[in-house]
Amino acid sequence: FSHAEEFCCGAWAANSPWIKVRDVIRERMQTQVREFQGSLLALVELARSVRASFGGDIDALESLPAFEEQMWQRAAIIREEWLRMGWTFAQDSANGQVSEVLDWHFRAVGQGIVR
């Protein structure tokens, strides 16, 4: 996907077949992310892998919003589970707490806890 993105940059690429290739790849990736059945940890690991394939840029997944949507939805469910178990969060708002859940999962993946 990142190679197709590169070929679509620039004025010369306006009618390039790479635009269609990029769009097909993007749509397939979006669909697969939405249908992903793994855990939030596995999804975060996948997102980090895809981001790395784009050079590790923090904004690398902007062209694939399904990653953020799915991670946010799953983290919101986990937030509810943690609250039921008596977990306390540093943030008061629901969005802040979901961000804490995501942060924990990204740290766990980064530390190699997932496998």
Coordinates of N, CA and C in Angstrom, one line a residue:
F1 N 0.8 -1.2 0.0 CA 0.0 0.0 0.0 C 0.9 1.3 0.0
S2 N 1.9 1.2 0.8 CA 2.8 2.4 0.9 C 3.4 2.7 -0.5
H3 N 3.8 1.7 -1.2 CA 4.4 1.9 -2.5 C 3.4 2.5 -3.5
A4 N 2.2 2.0 -3.4 CA 1.1 2.6 -4.3 C 0.9 4.1 -3.9
E5 N 0.9 4.4 -2.6 CA 0.8 5.8 -2.2 C 1.9 6.6 -2.7
E6 N 3.1 6.1 -2.7 CA 4.2 6.9 -3.3 C 4.0 7.2 -4.7
F7 N 3.6 6.2 -5.5 CA 3.4 6.4 -6.9 C 2.2 7.3 -7.3
C8 N 1.4 7.6 -6.3 CA 0.2 8.4 -6.5 C 0.5 9.9 -6.2
C9 N 1.7 10.2 -5.7 CA 2.0 11.5 -5.3 C 2.6 12.2 -6.6
G10 N 2.3 13.5 -6.6 CA 2.9 14.3 -7.7 C 1.9 14.6 -8.8
A11 N 2.1 15.7 -9.5 CA 1.1 16.1 -10.6 C 1.0 15.1 -11.7
W12 N 2.1 14.4 -12.0 CA 2.1 13.4 -13.1 C 1.2 12.2 -12.8
A13 N 0.8 12.0 -11.6 CA 0.1 10.8 -11.2 C -1.5 10.9 -11.4
A14 N -1.9 12.1 -11.9 CA -3.4 12.3 -11.9 C -4.2 11.2 -12.6
N15 N -3.7 10.7 -13.7 CA -4.4 9.6 -14.4 C -3.7 8.3 -14.3
S16 N -2.8 8.1 -13.3 CA -2.1 6.9 -13.1 C -2.9 5.7 -12.7
P17 N -2.6 4.6 -13.3 CA -3.4 3.4 -12.8 C -3.0 3.0 -11.3
W18 N -2.0 3.6 -10.8 CA -1.6 3.4 -9.4 C -2.7 3.9 -8.5
I19 N -3.4 4.9 -8.9 CA -4.5 5.5 -8.1 C -5.5 4.4 -7.8
K20 N -5.9 3.7 -8.9 CA -6.9 2.6 -8.7 C -6.3 1.5 -7.8
V21 N -5.1 1.2 -8.1 CA -4.4 0.1 -7.3 C -4.4 0.5 -5.8
R22 N -4.0 1.8 -5.5 CA -4.0 2.3 -4.1 C -5.4 2.2 -3.5
D23 N -6.4 2.7 -4.3 CA -7.8 2.7 -3.7 C -8.3 1.3 -3.4
V24 N -8.0 0.3 -4.3 CA -8.4 -1.0 -4.1 C -7.8 -1.6 -2.9
I25 N -6.5 -1.4 -2.7 CA -5.7 -1.9 -1.6 C -6.3 -1.3 -0.3
R26 N -6.5 0.1 -0.3 CA -7.0 0.8 0.9 C -8.3 0.2 1.3
E27 N -9.2 0.0 0.3 CA -10.6 -0.5 0.7 C -10.5 -1.9 1.2
R28 N -9.7 -2.8 0.7 CA -9.5 -4.1 1.2 C -9.0 -4.1 2.6
M29 N -8.0 -3.3 2.8 CA -7.4 -3.2 4.2 C -8.5 -2.7 5.2
Q30 N -9.2 -1.7 4.8 CA -10.3 -1.1 5.6 C -11.3 -2.2 6.0
T31 N -11.7 -3.0 5.0 CA -12.7 -4.0 5.2 C -12.1 -5.1 6.1
Q32 N -10.9 -5.5 5.9 CA -10.3 -6.5 6.8 C -10.1 -6.1 8.2
V33 N -9.8 -4.8 8.4 CA -9.7 -4.3 9.8 C -11.1 -4.3 10.4
R34 N -12.1 -3.9 9.7 CA -13.5 -3.9 10.3 C -13.9 -5.3 10.6
E35 N -13.4 -6.3 9.9 CA -13.8 -7.7 10.1 C -12.9 -8.4 11.1
F36 N -11.9 -7.8 11.5 CA -10.8 -8.4 12.4 C -11.5 -8.9 13.6
Q37 N -11.2 -10.2 14.0 CA -11.8 -10.8 15.1 C -10.9 -11.0 16.3
G38 N -9.6 -10.5 16.2 CA -8.7 -10.7 17.3 C -8.9 -9.7 18.4
S39 N -8.1 -9.8 19.4 CA -8.2 -8.9 20.6 C -7.7 -7.5 20.3
L40 N -7.9 -6.6 21.2 CA -7.4 -5.2 21.0 C -5.9 -5.2 21.0
L41 N -5.3 -6.0 21.8 CA -3.8 -6.1 21.7 C -3.3 -6.6 20.3
A42 N -4.0 -7.5 19.8 CA -3.6 -8.0 18.4 C -3.9 -6.9 17.4
L43 N -4.9 -6.2 17.5 CA -5.2 -5.1 16.6 C -4.2 -4.0 16.7
V44 N -3.8 -3.6 17.9 CA -2.8 -2.6 18.2 C -1.5 -3.1 17.5
E45 N -1.2 -4.3 17.7 CA 0.1 -4.9 17.1 C 0.0 -4.8 15.6
L46 N -1.1 -5.1 15.0 CA -1.3 -5.0 13.6 C -1.2 -3.5 13.1
A47 N -1.8 -2.6 13.9 CA -1.7 -1.2 13.5 C -0.2 -0.7 13.6
R48 N 0.5 -1.1 14.6 CA 1.9 -0.7 14.7 C 2.7 -1.3 13.5
S49 N 2.4 -2.5 13.1 CA 3.1 -3.1 12.0 C 2.8 -2.3 10.7
V50 N 1.5 -2.0 10.5 CA 1.2 -1.2 9.3 C 1.8 0.2 9.3
R51 N 1.8 0.8 10.5 CA 2.5 2.1 10.7 C 3.9 2.0 10.3
A52 N 4.6 0.9 10.8 CA 6.0 0.7 10.5 C 6.3 0.6 9.0
S53 N 5.3 -0.1 8.3 CA 5.5 -0.2 6.9 C 5.4 1.1 6.2
F54 N 4.8 2.1 6.8 CA 4.8 3.4 6.2 C 5.9 4.3 6.7
G55 N 6.9 3.7 7.4 CA 8.0 4.5 7.8 C 7.9 4.9 9.3
G56 N 6.9 4.4 10.0 CA 6.7 4.7 11.4 C 6.1 6.1 11.7
D57 N 5.7 6.8 10.7 CA 5.1 8.1 10.9 C 3.9 8.0 11.8
I58 N 3.7 8.9 12.8 CA 2.6 8.8 13.7 C 1.3 9.0 13.0
D59 N 1.3 9.8 11.9 CA 0.1 10.0 11.1 C -0.1 9.0 10.0
A60 N 0.7 7.9 10.0 CA 0.7 7.0 8.8 C -0.7 6.3 8.6
L61 N -1.5 6.2 9.6 CA -2.8 5.5 9.5 C -3.9 6.4 9.1
E62 N -3.6 7.7 8.9 CA -4.7 8.6 8.5 C -5.5 8.2 7.3
S63 N -4.8 7.6 6.3 CA -5.5 7.1 5.1 C -6.3 5.8 5.3
L64 N -6.1 5.3 6.5 CA -6.9 4.0 6.9 C -7.6 4.2 8.2
P65 N -8.7 5.0 8.2 CA -9.4 5.3 9.4 C -10.0 4.2 10.1
A66 N -10.2 3.0 9.5 CA -10.8 1.9 10.1 C -10.0 1.4 11.3
F67 N -8.6 1.6 11.2 CA -7.8 1.2 12.4 C -8.2 2.0 13.6
E68 N -8.3 3.3 13.5 CA -8.6 4.1 14.7 C -10.0 3.8 15.1
E69 N -10.9 3.7 14.2 CA -12.3 3.4 14.6 C -12.4 2.1 15.4
Q70 N -11.8 1.1 14.9 CA -11.9 -0.2 15.5 C -11.2 -0.3 16.9
M71 N -10.0 0.4 16.9 CA -9.3 0.4 18.2 C -10.1 1.2 19.2
W72 N -10.7 2.3 18.8 CA -11.4 3.1 19.7 C -12.7 2.4 20.3
Q73 N -13.4 1.7 19.3 CA -14.6 1.0 19.8 C -14.2 -0.2 20.7
R74 N -13.2 -0.9 20.4 CA -12.8 -2.0 21.3 C -12.2 -1.5 22.7
A75 N -11.5 -0.4 22.6 CA -11.0 0.2 23.9 C -12.2 0.7 24.7
A76 N -13.2 1.2 24.1 CA -14.4 1.7 24.9 C -15.1 0.5 25.6
I77 N -15.1 -0.6 24.9 CA -15.7 -1.8 25.6 C -14.8 -2.3 26.7
I78 N -13.5 -2.3 26.5 CA -12.6 -2.7 27.6 C -12.7 -1.7 28.8
R79 N -12.8 -0.4 28.5 CA -13.0 0.6 29.5 C -14.2 0.2 30.4
E80 N -15.3 -0.1 29.8 CA -16.5 -0.5 30.6 C -16.2 -1.8 31.4
E81 N -15.5 -2.7 30.9 CA -15.1 -3.9 31.6 C -14.2 -3.6 32.8
W82 N -13.3 -2.7 32.6 CA -12.3 -2.3 33.7 C -13.1 -1.5 34.8
L83 N -14.0 -0.7 34.4 CA -14.8 0.0 35.4 C -15.6 -0.9 36.2
R84 N -16.3 -1.9 35.6 CA -17.0 -2.9 36.3 C -16.2 -3.7 37.3
M85 N -14.9 -3.8 37.0 CA -14.0 -4.6 37.9 C -13.4 -3.6 39.0
G86 N -13.8 -2.4 39.0 CA -13.3 -1.4 40.0 C -12.1 -0.6 39.6
W87 N -11.7 -0.7 38.4 CA -10.5 0.1 37.9 C -10.8 1.6 38.0
T88 N -9.8 2.3 38.4 CA -9.9 3.8 38.5 C -8.9 4.3 37.4
F89 N -9.4 5.4 36.8 CA -8.6 6.0 35.7 C -8.1 7.4 36.2
A90 N -7.0 7.8 35.6 CA -6.5 9.2 35.9 C -7.4 10.3 35.3
Q91 N -8.0 10.0 34.2 CA -8.9 10.9 33.5 C -10.3 10.7 34.0
D92 N -11.0 11.9 34.0 CA -12.4 11.8 34.4 C -13.4 11.5 33.3
S93 N -13.1 12.0 32.1 CA -14.0 11.9 30.9 C -13.9 10.5 30.4
A94 N -15.0 10.1 29.7 CA -15.0 8.7 29.1 C -13.9 8.7 28.0
N95 N -13.8 9.8 27.2 CA -12.8 9.8 26.1 C -11.4 9.7 26.7
G96 N -11.2 10.4 27.7 CA -9.8 10.3 28.4 C -9.5 8.9 28.9
Q97 N -10.5 8.2 29.4 CA -10.4 6.9 29.9 C -10.1 5.9 28.8
V98 N -10.8 6.1 27.7 CA -10.6 5.2 26.5 C -9.2 5.4 26.0
S99 N -8.7 6.7 26.0 CA -7.3 7.0 25.6 C -6.3 6.3 26.5
E100 N -6.7 6.2 27.8 CA -5.8 5.5 28.8 C -5.7 4.0 28.4
V101 N -6.9 3.4 28.1 CA -6.9 2.0 27.7 C -6.1 1.8 26.5
L102 N -6.2 2.6 25.5 CA -5.4 2.5 24.3 C -3.9 2.7 24.6
D103 N -3.6 3.6 25.4 CA -2.2 3.9 25.8 C -1.6 2.6 26.4
W104 N -2.4 2.0 27.4 CA -1.9 0.8 28.0 C -1.6 -0.3 27.0
H105 N -2.5 -0.5 26.0 CA -2.4 -1.5 25.0 C -1.2 -1.2 24.1
F106 N -1.0 0.0 23.7 CA 0.2 0.4 22.9 C 1.5 0.1 23.6
R107 N 1.5 0.5 24.9 CA 2.7 0.2 25.7 C 2.9 -1.3 25.8
A108 N 1.9 -2.1 26.0 CA 2.0 -3.5 26.2 C 2.6 -4.1 24.9
V109 N 2.1 -3.7 23.8 CA 2.6 -4.2 22.5 C 4.1 -3.7 22.3
G110 N 4.4 -2.5 22.6 CA 5.7 -2.0 22.5 C 6.7 -2.7 23.4
Q111 N 6.3 -3.2 24.5 CA 7.2 -3.9 25.4 C 7.2 -5.4 25.1
G112 N 6.5 -5.8 24.1 CA 6.6 -7.2 23.7 C 5.8 -8.1 24.6
I113 N 4.8 -7.6 25.3 CA 3.9 -8.4 26.2 C 3.0 -9.3 25.3
V114 N 2.6 -8.8 24.1 CA 1.7 -9.6 23.3 C 2.5 -10.8 22.7
R115 N 1.8 -11.9 22.6 CA 2.2 -13.1 21.9 C 1.5 -14.3 22.4

